């Protein structure tokens, strides 16, 4: 079955830029969606489609994709951006469509 | 504004059946996929399964033999049953609304834009 691969952890200095990547075969025909999850909270959608942000998500969050790799960039990271980030897509390549998540990337703001 | 509210038993014994329900308030039930996702303590998100308004389901292959997702459109609710639970099923369980959109000839996006508050389920003897 299809998988999405993320680096487990990354750190960024306050105010600097960090990029998180997600790789997987499904990303050749699905734009990745990205979710932010803080401790003891439900995930929140932050980026979807080619590079769209839901209402209320700061414009320092952006997304991009190329081939089988999607990226989430936080430009000018803030303390409140410290969280786990998950990529997600759908795999409709076989007879049984299903949803897949990456393993998550823990972002630490120093 | 669409909201999801979920409920169900939080403490189970091994071999029992987990049962959770999610109610959809403030929006249409049709045109979306309604999913269950779980997250074991300290681990990542795992998709369990989904259903649409007409009752068509898809399941995570690793859980398929134990999972049943059903829908009650008259109440705008959908439910999860997971049988024969073990300690490995201990997790926070979430319901979520999924939307699948075609944006280019051969390109799509899939989002889960509304989530329930989560239910902590513990399996212990």
CSV table of C-alpha atoms in Angstrom, one decimal:
chain,number,residue,atom,x,y,z
A,1,UNK,CA,0.0,0.0,0.0
A,2,UNK,CA,1.0,3.6,-0.5
A,3,UNK,CA,3.0,5.4,2.2
A,4,UNK,CA,3.9,9.0,3.0
A,5,UNK,CA,7.4,9.6,4.4
A,6,UNK,CA,8.3,12.6,6.7
A,7,UNK,CA,11.4,13.4,8.6
A,8,UNK,CA,10.6,12.8,12.3
A,9,UNK,CA,11.8,16.1,13.7
A,10,UNK,CA,13.2,19.5,12.7
A,11,UNK,CA,14.1,22.6,14.7
A,12,UNK,CA,14.1,26.3,13.7
A,13,UNK,CA,15.2,29.5,15.3
A,14,UNK,CA,12.5,32.0,16.2
A,15,UNK,CA,11.8,34.1,13.1
A,16,UNK,CA,13.6,31.9,10.7
A,17,UNK,CA,12.2,29.7,7.9
A,18,UNK,CA,11.7,26.0,8.1
A,19,UNK,CA,10.6,23.5,5.4
A,20,UNK,CA,9.1,20.1,6.0
A,21,UNK,CA,8.9,17.5,3.3
A,22,UNK,CA,6.6,14.6,2.5
A,23,UNK,CA,7.3,11.9,0.0
A,24,UNK,CA,5.1,9.3,-1.5
A,25,UNK,CA,3.8,7.8,-4.8
A,26,UNK,CA,0.3,9.2,-4.2
A,27,UNK,CA,1.6,12.7,-4.4
A,28,UNK,CA,2.1,12.3,-8.1
A,29,UNK,CA,-1.6,12.7,-8.5
A,30,UNK,CA,-2.7,14.2,-5.2
A,31,UNK,CA,-1.7,17.5,-3.7
A,32,UNK,CA,-0.7,16.9,-0.1
A,33,UNK,CA,-2.8,18.4,2.7
A,34,UNK,CA,-1.0,19.5,5.8
A,35,UNK,CA,-2.2,19.5,9.4
A,36,UNK,CA,-0.8,21.1,12.5
A,37,UNK,CA,-1.4,19.3,15.8
A,38,UNK,CA,-0.6,20.7,19.2
A,39,UNK,CA,-0.6,18.5,22.4
A,40,UNK,CA,-4.0,17.2,23.4
A,41,UNK,CA,-5.7,18.9,20.5
A,42,UNK,CA,-7.3,17.7,17.3
A,43,UNK,CA,-5.3,18.3,14.1
A,44,UNK,CA,-6.0,21.5,12.2
A,45,UNK,CA,-5.8,21.8,8.4
A,46,UNK,CA,-3.2,24.5,7.5
A,47,UNK,CA,-2.4,24.0,3.7
A,48,UNK,CA,-4.3,22.2,0.9
A,49,UNK,CA,-4.5,22.0,-2.9
A,50,UNK,CA,-1.6,23.5,-4.7
A,51,UNK,CA,-1.0,26.2,-2.0
A,52,UNK,CA,-4.2,27.2,-0.3
A,53,UNK,CA,-4.8,28.2,3.3
A,54,UNK,CA,-8.1,27.8,5.2
A,55,UNK,CA,-9.5,31.0,6.7
A,56,UNK,CA,-7.5,32.0,9.8
A,57,UNK,CA,-4.2,30.3,8.9
A,58,UNK,CA,-1.4,32.9,8.8
A,59,UNK,CA,0.2,33.6,5.5
A,60,UNK,CA,3.6,32.5,6.8
A,61,UNK,CA,2.4,28.9,6.0
A,62,UNK,CA,2.8,27.9,2.4
A,63,UNK,CA,2.9,24.7,0.4
A,64,UNK,CA,4.6,23.4,-2.8
A,65,UNK,CA,5.0,20.2,-4.6
A,66,UNK,CA,7.2,18.6,-7.3
A,67,UNK,CA,6.9,15.0,-8.5
A,68,UNK,CA,6.4,12.7,-5.5
A,69,UNK,CA,7.4,15.3,-2.9
A,70,UNK,CA,5.4,17.9,-1.1
A,71,UNK,CA,6.7,20.6,1.1
A,72,UNK,CA,5.3,22.8,3.9
A,73,UNK,CA,7.2,26.0,4.6
A,74,UNK,CA,6.9,28.2,7.7
A,75,UNK,CA,8.5,31.6,6.9
A,76,UNK,CA,9.3,33.5,10.1
A,77,UNK,CA,8.4,30.8,12.5
A,78,UNK,CA,6.7,31.9,15.7
A,79,UNK,CA,6.7,30.2,19.1
A,80,UNK,CA,3.1,29.1,18.6
A,81,UNK,CA,4.1,27.2,15.5
A,82,UNK,CA,5.8,24.6,17.6
A,83,UNK,CA,3.7,21.5,17.0
A,84,UNK,CA,3.5,18.2,15.1
A,85,UNK,CA,2.8,18.5,11.4
A,86,UNK,CA,1.3,15.7,9.3
A,87,UNK,CA,0.9,15.4,5.5
A,88,UNK,CA,-2.1,13.5,4.1
A,89,UNK,CA,-3.5,12.4,0.8
A,90,UNK,CA,-5.7,9.8,-0.7
A,91,UNK,CA,-4.6,6.7,-2.5
A,92,UNK,CA,-7.1,5.8,-5.2
A,93,UNK,CA,-4.7,3.7,-7.3
A,94,UNK,CA,-6.0,0.3,-6.4
A,95,UNK,CA,-9.5,-1.3,-6.1
A,96,UNK,CA,-9.8,0.0,-2.5
A,97,UNK,CA,-9.3,3.8,-2.1
A,98,UNK,CA,-7.9,4.8,1.2
A,99,UNK,CA,-6.5,7.7,3.2
A,100,UNK,CA,-2.9,7.9,4.2
A,101,UNK,CA,-1.0,10.1,6.7
A,102,UNK,CA,2.7,10.7,6.9
A,103,UNK,CA,4.4,9.8,10.2
A,104,UNK,CA,4.5,13.4,11.3
A,105,UNK,CA,7.3,15.9,11.8
A,106,UNK,CA,7.8,17.5,15.2
A,107,UNK,CA,8.8,21.2,14.8
A,108,UNK,CA,10.7,22.8,17.6
A,109,UNK,CA,11.0,26.6,17.7
A,110,UNK,CA,14.2,27.6,19.4
B,1,UNK,CA,-20.3,26.5,10.5
B,2,UNK,CA,-20.0,22.7,10.5
B,3,UNK,CA,-19.2,21.1,13.8
B,4,UNK,CA,-18.6,17.4,14.7
B,5,UNK,CA,-19.5,16.1,18.2
B,6,UNK,CA,-18.4,12.6,19.1
B,7,UNK,CA,-19.1,10.3,22.0
B,8,UNK,CA,-18.7,6.7,23.2
B,9,UNK,CA,-17.3,4.5,25.9
B,10,UNK,CA,-13.8,5.4,27.0
B,11,UNK,CA,-12.7,2.3,28.9
B,12,UNK,CA,-12.9,-1.2,27.5
B,13,UNK,CA,-11.7,-4.6,28.4
B,14,UNK,CA,-9.8,-6.8,26.0
B,15,UNK,CA,-12.0,-8.6,23.5
B,16,UNK,CA,-14.8,-6.1,23.8
B,17,UNK,CA,-16.2,-3.9,21.0
B,18,UNK,CA,-15.3,-0.3,20.7
B,19,UNK,CA,-18.3,1.9,19.8
B,20,UNK,CA,-18.2,5.6,18.9
B,21,UNK,CA,-20.7,7.9,17.3
B,22,UNK,CA,-20.1,11.3,15.6
B,23,UNK,CA,-22.9,13.8,15.0
B,24,UNK,CA,-22.7,16.4,12.2
B,25,UNK,CA,-24.2,19.8,13.0
B,26,UNK,CA,-24.7,22.8,10.7
B,27,UNK,CA,-23.9,21.4,7.3
B,28,UNK,CA,-24.8,19.0,4.6
B,29,UNK,CA,-24.1,15.3,5.1
B,30,UNK,CA,-23.9,14.5,1.4
B,31,UNK,CA,-21.0,15.1,-0.9
B,32,UNK,CA,-18.4,14.3,1.8
B,33,UNK,CA,-16.5,11.3,3.2
B,34,UNK,CA,-16.9,10.8,6.9
B,35,UNK,CA,-13.8,9.3,8.5
B,36,UNK,CA,-12.5,7.9,11.7
B,37,UNK,CA,-8.9,8.4,12.7
B,38,UNK,CA,-6.9,7.3,15.7
B,39,UNK,CA,-3.7,8.3,17.5
B,40,UNK,CA,-2.0,6.0,20.0
B,41,UNK,CA,-0.3,7.8,22.9
B,42,UNK,CA,2.9,9.5,21.6
B,43,UNK,CA,2.4,8.2,18.0
B,44,UNK,CA,1.1,9.5,14.7
B,45,UNK,CA,-2.3,9.6,13.0
B,46,UNK,CA,-3.8,6.4,11.6
B,47,UNK,CA,-6.8,6.4,9.4
B,48,UNK,CA,-9.4,3.8,10.3
B,49,UNK,CA,-12.1,4.0,7.7
B,50,UNK,CA,-14.7,6.2,6.0
B,51,UNK,CA,-18.3,6.3,4.8
B,52,UNK,CA,-20.3,8.5,2.5
B,53,UNK,CA,-23.9,9.6,2.7
B,54,UNK,CA,-25.0,6.6,0.6
B,55,UNK,CA,-23.3,4.1,2.9
B,56,UNK,CA,-20.3,3.3,0.7
B,57,UNK,CA,-17.3,2.4,2.9
B,58,UNK,CA,-13.5,2.2,2.6
B,59,UNK,CA,-11.3,0.8,5.4
B,60,UNK,CA,-7.7,0.7,6.4
B,61,UNK,CA,-6.5,-2.7,5.2
B,62,UNK,CA,-4.7,-3.4,8.4
B,63,UNK,CA,-8.0,-3.0,10.4
B,64,UNK,CA,-10.5,-4.1,7.9
B,65,UNK,CA,-11.4,-7.4,9.5
B,66,UNK,CA,-12.4,-5.7,12.8
B,67,UNK,CA,-13.9,-2.4,11.6
B,68,UNK,CA,-17.4,-1.4,10.7
B,69,UNK,CA,-18.4,2.2,9.9
B,70,UNK,CA,-22.1,2.9,9.5
B,71,UNK,CA,-24.3,6.0,8.8
B,72,UNK,CA,-27.7,7.2,10.0
B,73,UNK,CA,-28.6,10.0,7.6
B,74,UNK,CA,-31.8,10.7,9.4
B,75,UNK,CA,-29.8,11.9,12.3
B,76,UNK,CA,-26.7,13.2,10.5
B,77,UNK,CA,-24.6,10.7,12.4
B,78,UNK,CA,-22.0,8.1,11.6
B,79,UNK,CA,-20.6,5.5,13.9
B,80,UNK,CA,-17.5,3.3,14.4
B,81,UNK,CA,-17.4,-0.2,15.7
B,82,UNK,CA,-14.0,-2.0,16.3
B,83,UNK,CA,-14.3,-5.5,17.5
B,84,UNK,CA,-12.0,-7.7,19.6
B,85,UNK,CA,-10.0,-4.7,21.0
B,86,UNK,CA,-6.6,-5.2,22.7
B,87,UNK,CA,-4.3,-2.8,24.5
B,88,UNK,CA,-2.9,-1.9,21.0
B,89,UNK,CA,-6.2,-0.2,20.3
B,90,UNK,CA,-5.7,2.3,23.1
B,91,UNK,CA,-5.7,5.7,21.4
B,92,UNK,CA,-7.4,9.0,21.0
B,93,UNK,CA,-10.1,8.5,18.3
B,94,UNK,CA,-11.3,11.3,16.1
B,95,UNK,CA,-14.1,11.7,13.6
B,96,UNK,CA,-13.5,14.1,10.6
B,97,UNK,CA,-15.1,15.3,7.4
B,98,UNK,CA,-13.3,14.5,4.3
B,99,UNK,CA,-13.6,16.2,0.9
B,100,UNK,CA,-12.1,14.9,-2.4
B,101,UNK,CA,-11.7,17.4,-5.2
B,102,UNK,CA,-10.4,17.1,-8.7
B,103,UNK,CA,-8.4,20.2,-9.6
B,104,UNK,CA,-6.7,19.3,-12.8
B,105,UNK,CA,-7.2,16.6,-15.4
B,106,UNK,CA,-5.2,14.0,-13.4
B,107,UNK,CA,-4.7,15.9,-10.1
B,108,UNK,CA,-6.7,16.0,-7.0
B,109,UNK,CA,-6.6,17.1,-3.4
B,110,UNK,CA,-8.2,15.5,-0.3
B,111,UNK,CA,-8.7,17.3,2.9
B,112,UNK,CA,-10.1,16.7,6.4
B,113,UNK,CA,-11.3,20.2,7.2
B,114,UNK,CA,-13.5,19.6,10.2
B,115,UNK,CA,-12.6,17.4,13.2
B,116,UNK,CA,-14.4,16.2,16.2
B,117,UNK,CA,-13.0,16.9,19.7
B,118,UNK,CA,-11.6,13.4,20.1
B,119,UNK,CA,-12.4,10.6,22.5
B,120,UNK,CA,-9.7,8.8,24.5
B,121,UNK,CA,-10.2,5.1,24.5
B,122,UNK,CA,-8.3,2.9,26.9
B,123,UNK,CA,-8.3,-0.9,26.7
B,124,UNK,CA,-7.3,-2.5,30.0
B,125,UNK,CA,-8.2,-5.6,31.9
